[in-house]
Phi, psi and omega in degrees: 000317180293320178294323178296320178297317180296320179296318180293324180295325181268006179270114182299322181296316180295316180294325177297317178295322179295315179295322177295320178296320178295319179296318178295318179296319178295320177296316178296321178297319179296323180283329184275327186302322178300338179291337180256018181293330181297320179296319177297322178298317180296319179295317180296320179293324175294322178295321178296317180297318178293325177296321178296320178294324178293320177297318180298314181292324179295317179292324176296318178296321181291319179293329178278358179058038176271178179291145182289125180245134179282119182255359182270166182292131181278147180289167179294154187297317180296314181297314181297320181294317179296317181296319181286321182294319180269001178054048182292336177299336180270320188270328184245001184293141178216125177294328177296328179293323177298316179295321179291324176297320177295319178294331178278355179096007179259108185249152175099181183280329183299311177298326180292317177296320178296321178298314178297322179299313181288332175296333177274316189282319186300315177299323179294316181296316180296319180295315180294318180296317179294321180295319178297318181289318185288316188265336186247306188276311189287326185053050181291135179270065180232169179288161180295326179296319179295318179295317179295324177297322177297318179295318179293321177296321177295320178296321178294320176298321176294327178292324180274350182302309178300324178293320178295320177298320180293317179296322179295318179295321179295316181296320178295317181293317179295325178295319178296317179292318183296322181291325185265351188293317178300319177294323178294323177294323176298316177295321178295321178297317179297318180295318181292318180291337177280355177107002179286152172284166185293327178294312180294325179295316177298319181295317180294317180293325180297327177281332182277330187268358187296328179291338181264323180207110178292322182297315180294323176298320177298313182295319179293324178294317177294323177296322177299315179296318180291323177295331183279331190238350175275145180290320180256114181292338179298325180296324180296317178293321178296321178295322177298317179294322180290321183291331180268318180072023181253141181295322180296319178291322179297320180294322178293318178296322177295320178295322177293322177295318178294324177294321178293325186276316187255354179075026178289155181299123184283324183297316180296320178297317180295323179296316179294317181294322179297318178293320179295317179294325177292322176294321177298319179296320178292321178296320178294322177295321178293323178296317179295321179293322179290330181274357183291315180302315177297326180290332181277352183296309182294313176301324178295319180293321186277328189243314186283311184296317177300319178295320179296318178296322179295318180293321184282313186267352182300309179301319178298318178297322180294318179295320179296317179295325179290324179291330180280000000 
């Protein structure tokens, strides 16, 4: 059985079929997943509602000077045990990782413990897999130093894997917020000019913007809860800026803080910020459009031109081969 597995791995025809099957499965998954987007939206909104209730209960407990109770989701028993036994909080803990997890939408202690767990496990798994392939399955005719270097490189890739996943999640979430933020500011401006308070305006916009950006709706809902129950409203705006990590959101939060402190007109500030964010979004779109021709040069040379040459010169080649 083991010899058959090794033979199949080194069979180019079998590996080509496997890669084609994986590509087809990934394409089908990409096409099918949008059909279940509604269920994900409902779950995310329930999670936001529960997060708001936890913030409310936490502030009530703090104001009542009771003992601090953990209201966030606890990590799984295996993950928690591994993190505590190996003291990963000391060796792998990073305050920047906590902030990045929040920016990616993972809040609480459970995602942080899971992150530390995978920071330990992933390099080991990658190292063992590379060692099995290099020394047992592959039978590479290379020196031992080269093989060990491959294993160390795989372990380093496994160590950076969770960080790359986190950066990818942050970029997707920030892109969703960035696209919907100018429209959300317009809605916020309309609510403020109609006479609503800033808390009610945030709450109203969070329900209206959910169809365009679930992430932004979550952030506005949490900001509404913090504005209602935190003693210092400045902290709520600062938390919003930290959770998003976007310059446009930070500038708006700074304008809101100045309006709260100095009594400056809020509507005019929101109107200016909305226009600036819309201009920033347009500038980024123009930059991407301008960078498209250089990016298409290599794919055209590698994929389009060979196919074009085959289509043009293929009949001539067939005729030449038939004459010979």
